[in-house]
mmCIF file of N, CA and C in Angstrom:
data_model
loop_
_atom_site.group_PDB
_atom_site.id
_atom_site.type_symbol
_atom_site.label_atom_id
_atom_site.label_comp_id
_atom_site.label_asym_id
_atom_site.label_seq_id
_atom_site.Cartn_x
_atom_site.Cartn_y
_atom_site.Cartn_z
ATOM 1 N N HIS A 6 -22.825 -71.477 0.600
ATOM 2 C CA HIS A 6 -23.021 -70.443 -0.397
ATOM 3 C C HIS A 6 -24.462 -69.953 -0.352
ATOM 4 N N ASP A 7 -24.683 -68.751 -0.797
ATOM 5 C CA ASP A 7 -26.004 -68.134 -0.789
ATOM 6 C C ASP A 7 -26.673 -68.383 -2.134
ATOM 7 N N GLU A 8 -27.782 -69.124 -2.122
ATOM 8 C CA GLU A 8 -28.472 -69.455 -3.370
ATOM 9 C C GLU A 8 -29.041 -68.212 -4.048
ATOM 10 N N GLY A 9 -29.374 -67.188 -3.261
ATOM 11 C CA GLY A 9 -29.881 -65.949 -3.847
ATOM 12 C C GLY A 9 -28.825 -65.260 -4.687
ATOM 13 N N ILE A 10 -27.594 -65.213 -4.167
ATOM 14 C CA ILE A 10 -26.492 -64.601 -4.924
ATOM 15 C C ILE A 10 -26.214 -65.418 -6.177
ATOM 16 N N GLN A 11 -26.238 -66.731 -6.048
ATOM 17 C CA GLN A 11 -26.035 -67.596 -7.208
ATOM 18 C C GLN A 11 -27.124 -67.322 -8.256
ATOM 19 N N SER A 12 -28.355 -67.139 -7.827
ATOM 20 C CA SER A 12 -29.446 -66.835 -8.750
ATOM 21 C C SER A 12 -29.259 -65.473 -9.416
ATOM 22 N N MET A 13 -28.678 -64.500 -8.687
ATOM 23 C CA MET A 13 -28.373 -63.204 -9.297
ATOM 24 C C MET A 13 -27.409 -63.379 -10.458
ATOM 25 N N LEU A 14 -26.387 -64.186 -10.260
ATOM 26 C CA LEU A 14 -25.398 -64.405 -11.310
ATOM 27 C C LEU A 14 -26.015 -65.119 -12.508
ATOM 28 N N ILE A 15 -26.850 -66.098 -12.235
ATOM 29 C CA ILE A 15 -27.519 -66.830 -13.317
ATOM 30 C C ILE A 15 -28.424 -65.888 -14.096
ATOM 31 N N ALA A 16 -29.230 -65.103 -13.384
ATOM 32 C CA ALA A 16 -30.160 -64.179 -14.041
ATOM 33 C C ALA A 16 -29.412 -63.123 -14.841
ATOM 34 N N SER A 17 -28.294 -62.658 -14.329
ATOM 35 C CA SER A 17 -27.507 -61.645 -15.045
ATOM 36 C C SER A 17 -26.968 -62.180 -16.370
ATOM 37 N N SER A 18 -26.812 -63.485 -16.469
ATOM 38 C CA SER A 18 -26.314 -64.085 -17.708
ATOM 39 C C SER A 18 -27.407 -64.213 -18.761
ATOM 40 N N GLY A 19 -28.659 -63.954 -18.358
ATOM 41 C CA GLY A 19 -29.771 -64.068 -19.302
ATOM 42 C C GLY A 19 -30.575 -65.334 -19.129
ATOM 43 N N ALA A 20 -30.068 -66.262 -18.348
ATOM 44 C CA ALA A 20 -30.812 -67.489 -18.072
ATOM 45 C C ALA A 20 -31.764 -67.228 -16.913
ATOM 46 N N PHE A 21 -32.870 -67.924 -16.875
ATOM 47 C CA PHE A 21 -33.757 -67.747 -15.738
ATOM 48 C C PHE A 21 -34.668 -68.945 -15.573
ATOM 49 N N SER A 22 -35.123 -69.124 -14.349
ATOM 50 C CA SER A 22 -36.095 -70.166 -14.026
ATOM 51 C C SER A 22 -36.982 -69.638 -12.903
ATOM 52 N N ASP A 23 -38.092 -70.293 -12.696
ATOM 53 C CA ASP A 23 -38.977 -69.889 -11.606
ATOM 54 C C ASP A 23 -38.275 -69.996 -10.258
ATOM 55 N N LEU A 24 -37.413 -70.996 -10.096
ATOM 56 C CA LEU A 24 -36.678 -71.149 -8.841
ATOM 57 C C LEU A 24 -35.762 -69.948 -8.609
ATOM 58 N N ASP A 25 -35.105 -69.476 -9.662
ATOM 59 C CA ASP A 25 -34.247 -68.300 -9.505
ATOM 60 C C ASP A 25 -35.069 -67.081 -9.113
ATOM 61 N N THR A 26 -36.252 -66.929 -9.685
ATOM 62 C CA THR A 26 -37.123 -65.816 -9.316
ATOM 63 C C THR A 26 -37.479 -65.891 -7.840
ATOM 64 N N THR A 27 -37.844 -67.060 -7.372
ATOM 65 C CA THR A 27 -38.178 -67.257 -5.960
ATOM 66 C C THR A 27 -36.991 -66.913 -5.071
ATOM 67 N N ARG A 28 -35.809 -67.345 -5.457
ATOM 68 C CA ARG A 28 -34.611 -67.056 -4.671
ATOM 69 C C ARG A 28 -34.298 -65.565 -4.657
ATOM 70 N N LEU A 29 -34.477 -64.898 -5.794
ATOM 71 C CA LEU A 29 -34.230 -63.458 -5.854
ATOM 72 C C LEU A 29 -35.241 -62.694 -5.004
ATOM 73 N N GLU A 30 -36.482 -63.126 -5.009
ATOM 74 C CA GLU A 30 -37.489 -62.476 -4.162
ATOM 75 C C GLU A 30 -37.126 -62.629 -2.688
ATOM 76 N N SER A 31 -36.657 -63.811 -2.318
ATOM 77 C CA SER A 31 -36.218 -64.044 -0.946
ATOM 78 C C SER A 31 -35.005 -63.176 -0.608
ATOM 79 N N LEU A 32 -34.067 -63.100 -1.537
ATOM 80 C CA LEU A 32 -32.875 -62.283 -1.323
ATOM 81 C C LEU A 32 -33.248 -60.812 -1.168
ATOM 82 N N SER A 33 -34.240 -60.347 -1.920
ATOM 83 C CA SER A 33 -34.654 -58.940 -1.810
ATOM 84 C C SER A 33 -35.240 -58.631 -0.436
ATOM 85 N N ARG A 34 -35.851 -59.621 0.202
ATOM 86 C CA ARG A 34 -36.365 -59.416 1.568
ATOM 87 C C ARG A 34 -35.226 -59.405 2.583
ATOM 88 N N ARG A 35 -34.169 -60.174 2.324
ATOM 89 C CA ARG A 35 -33.019 -60.208 3.230
ATOM 90 C C ARG A 35 -32.080 -59.028 3.021
ATOM 91 N N ARG A 36 -32.103 -58.450 1.824
ATOM 92 C CA ARG A 36 -31.184 -57.344 1.492
ATOM 93 C C ARG A 36 -31.975 -56.181 0.894
ATOM 94 N N PRO A 37 -32.858 -55.581 1.687
ATOM 95 C CA PRO A 37 -33.763 -54.556 1.161
ATOM 96 C C PRO A 37 -33.085 -53.258 0.738
ATOM 97 N N GLU A 38 -31.819 -53.101 1.018
ATOM 98 C CA GLU A 38 -31.093 -51.882 0.628
ATOM 99 C C GLU A 38 -30.078 -52.148 -0.480
ATOM 100 N N ASP A 39 -30.166 -53.282 -1.143
ATOM 101 C CA ASP A 39 -29.195 -53.656 -2.177
ATOM 102 C C ASP A 39 -29.800 -53.419 -3.563
ATOM 103 N N PRO A 40 -29.396 -52.344 -4.240
ATOM 104 C CA PRO A 40 -30.001 -52.045 -5.535
ATOM 105 C C PRO A 40 -29.732 -53.109 -6.598
ATOM 106 N N ALA A 41 -28.595 -53.794 -6.513
ATOM 107 C CA ALA A 41 -28.286 -54.834 -7.504
ATOM 108 C C ALA A 41 -29.287 -55.971 -7.432
ATOM 109 N N VAL A 42 -29.737 -56.292 -6.228
ATOM 110 C CA VAL A 42 -30.734 -57.353 -6.064
ATOM 111 C C VAL A 42 -32.034 -56.948 -6.754
ATOM 112 N N PHE A 43 -32.475 -55.719 -6.522
ATOM 113 C CA PHE A 43 -33.749 -55.282 -7.096
ATOM 114 C C PHE A 43 -33.651 -55.107 -8.611
ATOM 115 N N PHE A 44 -32.512 -54.640 -9.102
ATOM 116 C CA PHE A 44 -32.346 -54.507 -10.545
ATOM 117 C C PHE A 44 -32.382 -55.885 -11.207
ATOM 118 N N THR A 45 -31.672 -56.842 -10.633
ATOM 119 C CA THR A 45 -31.650 -58.198 -11.191
ATOM 120 C C THR A 45 -33.026 -58.837 -11.094
ATOM 121 N N LEU A 46 -33.709 -58.638 -9.973
ATOM 122 C CA LEU A 46 -35.066 -59.160 -9.832
ATOM 123 C C LEU A 46 -35.968 -58.550 -10.901
ATOM 124 N N GLY A 47 -35.835 -57.253 -11.143
ATOM 125 C CA GLY A 47 -36.624 -56.610 -12.192
ATOM 126 C C GLY A 47 -36.365 -57.229 -13.557
ATOM 127 N N GLN A 48 -35.111 -57.486 -13.872
ATOM 128 C CA GLN A 48 -34.775 -58.131 -15.146
ATOM 129 C C GLN A 48 -35.424 -59.508 -15.239
ATOM 130 N N GLN A 49 -35.317 -60.246 -14.169
ATOM 131 C CA GLN A 49 -35.864 -61.604 -14.127
ATOM 132 C C GLN A 49 -37.378 -61.578 -14.330
ATOM 133 N N LEU A 50 -38.050 -60.685 -13.629
ATOM 134 C CA LEU A 50 -39.504 -60.606 -13.741
ATOM 135 C C LEU A 50 -39.933 -60.113 -15.127
ATOM 136 N N ARG A 51 -39.191 -59.176 -15.693
ATOM 137 C CA ARG A 51 -39.511 -58.703 -17.047
ATOM 138 C C ARG A 51 -39.364 -59.826 -18.055
ATOM 139 N N ARG A 52 -38.296 -60.573 -17.961
ATOM 140 C CA ARG A 52 -38.076 -61.689 -18.900
ATOM 141 C C ARG A 52 -39.167 -62.751 -18.795
ATOM 142 N N SER A 53 -39.702 -62.929 -17.597
ATOM 143 C CA SER A 53 -40.757 -63.930 -17.419
ATOM 144 C C SER A 53 -42.154 -63.319 -17.555
ATOM 145 N N GLU A 54 -42.192 -62.073 -18.049
ATOM 146 C CA GLU A 54 -43.429 -61.357 -18.372
ATOM 147 C C GLU A 54 -44.298 -61.029 -17.158
ATOM 148 N N HIS A 55 -43.698 -60.899 -15.991
ATOM 149 C CA HIS A 55 -44.373 -60.397 -14.792
ATOM 150 C C HIS A 55 -44.064 -58.899 -14.709
ATOM 151 N N LEU A 56 -44.729 -58.161 -15.597
ATOM 152 C CA LEU A 56 -44.330 -56.777 -15.835
ATOM 153 C C LEU A 56 -44.608 -55.845 -14.666
ATOM 154 N N GLU A 57 -45.723 -56.024 -13.969
ATOM 155 C CA GLU A 57 -46.008 -55.147 -12.829
ATOM 156 C C GLU A 57 -44.984 -55.352 -11.718
ATOM 157 N N GLY A 58 -44.634 -56.611 -11.454
ATOM 158 C CA GLY A 58 -43.612 -56.902 -10.455
ATOM 159 C C GLY A 58 -42.254 -56.373 -10.867
ATOM 160 N N ALA A 59 -41.954 -56.466 -12.168
ATOM 161 C CA ALA A 59 -40.695 -55.942 -12.680
ATOM 162 C C ALA A 59 -40.632 -54.432 -12.490
ATOM 163 N N ASP A 60 -41.732 -53.752 -12.780
ATOM 164 C CA ASP A 60 -41.770 -52.304 -12.612
ATOM 165 C C ASP A 60 -41.531 -51.920 -11.153
ATOM 166 N N ALA A 61 -42.141 -52.667 -10.242
ATOM 167 C CA ALA A 61 -41.953 -52.393 -8.812
ATOM 168 C C ALA A 61 -40.493 -52.610 -8.403
ATOM 169 N N ALA A 62 -39.875 -53.671 -8.911
ATOM 170 C CA ALA A 62 -38.475 -53.945 -8.578
ATOM 171 C C ALA A 62 -37.552 -52.859 -9.134
ATOM 172 N N PHE A 63 -37.795 -52.423 -10.371
ATOM 173 C CA PHE A 63 -36.978 -51.353 -10.949
ATOM 174 C C PHE A 63 -37.212 -50.027 -10.231
ATOM 175 N N THR A 64 -38.427 -49.791 -9.774
ATOM 176 C CA THR A 64 -38.714 -48.579 -9.007
ATOM 177 C C THR A 64 -37.907 -48.570 -7.718
ATOM 178 N N ARG A 65 -37.866 -49.715 -7.042
ATOM 179 C CA ARG A 65 -37.085 -49.821 -5.806
ATOM 180 C C ARG A 65 -35.592 -49.645 -6.100
ATOM 181 N N ALA A 66 -35.112 -50.263 -7.166
ATOM 182 C CA ALA A 66 -33.708 -50.118 -7.537
ATOM 183 C C ALA A 66 -33.381 -48.652 -7.815
ATOM 184 N N ALA A 67 -34.286 -47.960 -8.487
ATOM 185 C CA ALA A 67 -34.059 -46.545 -8.809
ATOM 186 C C ALA A 67 -33.944 -45.701 -7.547
ATOM 187 N N LYS A 68 -34.787 -45.978 -6.563
ATOM 188 C CA LYS A 68 -34.721 -45.234 -5.308
ATOM 189 C C LYS A 68 -33.384 -45.453 -4.612
ATOM 190 N N LEU A 69 -32.882 -46.671 -4.690
ATOM 191 C CA LEU A 69 -31.624 -46.999 -4.027
ATOM 192 C C LEU A 69 -30.408 -46.490 -4.807
ATOM 193 N N LEU A 70 -30.504 -46.481 -6.128
ATOM 194 C CA LEU A 70 -29.375 -46.073 -6.956
ATOM 195 C C LEU A 70 -29.264 -44.570 -7.145
ATOM 196 N N GLY A 71 -30.369 -43.874 -7.047
ATOM 197 C CA GLY A 71 -30.348 -42.445 -7.335
ATOM 198 C C GLY A 71 -30.375 -42.209 -8.837
ATOM 199 N N SER A 72 -29.957 -41.045 -9.236
ATOM 200 C CA SER A 72 -30.022 -40.642 -10.637
ATOM 201 C C SER A 72 -29.045 -41.454 -11.486
ATOM 202 N N GLN A 73 -29.565 -42.142 -12.480
ATOM 203 C CA GLN A 73 -28.797 -42.940 -13.430
ATOM 204 C C GLN A 73 -29.742 -43.319 -14.580
ATOM 205 N N PRO A 74 -29.242 -43.781 -15.719
ATOM 206 C CA PRO A 74 -30.102 -44.023 -16.879
ATOM 207 C C PRO A 74 -30.727 -45.416 -16.967
ATOM 208 N N TRP A 75 -30.236 -46.376 -16.204
ATOM 209 C CA TRP A 75 -30.615 -47.762 -16.436
ATOM 210 C C TRP A 75 -32.028 -48.095 -15.985
ATOM 211 N N THR A 76 -32.395 -47.690 -14.789
ATOM 212 C CA THR A 76 -33.742 -48.042 -14.331
ATOM 213 C C THR A 76 -34.826 -47.285 -15.095
ATOM 214 N N PRO A 77 -34.649 -45.989 -15.436
ATOM 215 C CA PRO A 77 -35.684 -45.346 -16.257
ATOM 216 C C PRO A 77 -35.845 -46.037 -17.621
ATOM 217 N N ALA A 78 -34.750 -46.494 -18.200
ATOM 218 C CA ALA A 78 -34.840 -47.197 -19.483
ATOM 219 C C ALA A 78 -35.622 -48.500 -19.333
ATOM 220 N N GLN A 79 -35.352 -49.232 -18.277
ATOM 221 C CA GLN A 79 -36.071 -50.481 -18.039
ATOM 222 C C GLN A 79 -37.557 -50.217 -17.799
ATOM 223 N N ARG A 80 -37.841 -49.203 -16.986
ATOM 224 C CA ARG A 80 -39.240 -48.882 -16.686
ATOM 225 C C ARG A 80 -39.964 -48.385 -17.939
ATOM 226 N N GLY A 81 -39.275 -47.658 -18.799
ATOM 227 C CA GLY A 81 -39.871 -47.215 -20.052
ATOM 228 C C GLY A 81 -40.245 -48.387 -20.946
ATOM 229 N N THR A 82 -39.376 -49.374 -21.004
ATOM 230 C CA THR A 82 -39.663 -50.587 -21.775
ATOM 231 C C THR A 82 -40.900 -51.291 -21.224
ATOM 232 N N ILE A 83 -40.964 -51.391 -19.916
ATOM 233 C CA ILE A 83 -42.116 -52.055 -19.291
ATOM 234 C C ILE A 83 -43.397 -51.280 -19.571
ATOM 235 N N ARG A 84 -43.360 -49.956 -19.426
ATOM 236 C CA ARG A 84 -44.555 -49.133 -19.692
ATOM 237 C C ARG A 84 -45.015 -49.360 -21.134
ATOM 238 N N TYR A 85 -44.063 -49.422 -22.067
ATOM 239 C CA TYR A 85 -44.400 -49.660 -23.469
ATOM 240 C C TYR A 85 -45.054 -51.040 -23.626
ATOM 241 N N LEU A 86 -44.466 -52.062 -23.017
ATOM 242 C CA LEU A 86 -45.016 -53.416 -23.117
ATOM 243 C C LEU A 86 -46.409 -53.515 -22.502
ATOM 244 N N LEU A 87 -46.673 -52.678 -21.508
ATOM 245 C CA LEU A 87 -48.001 -52.649 -20.876
ATOM 246 C C LEU A 87 -48.996 -51.802 -21.677
ATOM 247 N N GLY A 88 -48.529 -51.194 -22.766
ATOM 248 C CA GLY A 88 -49.419 -50.420 -23.611
ATOM 249 C C GLY A 88 -49.498 -48.944 -23.266
ATOM 250 N N ASP A 89 -48.609 -48.488 -22.401
ATOM 251 C CA ASP A 89 -48.592 -47.069 -22.011
ATOM 252 C C ASP A 89 -47.481 -46.380 -22.797
ATOM 253 N N SER A 90 -47.778 -45.987 -24.019
ATOM 254 C CA SER A 90 -46.743 -45.383 -24.855
ATOM 255 C C SER A 90 -46.397 -43.960 -24.410
ATOM 256 N N GLN A 91 -47.196 -43.392 -23.513
ATOM 257 C CA GLN A 91 -46.912 -42.041 -23.018
ATOM 258 C C GLN A 91 -45.984 -42.069 -21.811
ATOM 259 N N GLY A 92 -45.811 -43.274 -21.195
ATOM 260 C CA GLY A 92 -44.868 -43.481 -20.108
ATOM 261 C C GLY A 92 -45.142 -42.755 -18.872
#
């Protein structure tokens, strides 16, 4: 089984650990065209307060997903948490 995929499922449930973050980062290098990996990595990094990394992951997910509401909403939350209320 792929530990990166298992970590995606764990992170999607709201649970997270540093090991899952490491596995998701590794998975993102192996699957650079998979928007679900980058979106989940962004969620994981945001939850662990690595906001710049989360923003980068959501930016990559947005490029892969195209026009949709989820990544802009996530990035807006991050910009707010970073103190950029103008976004």
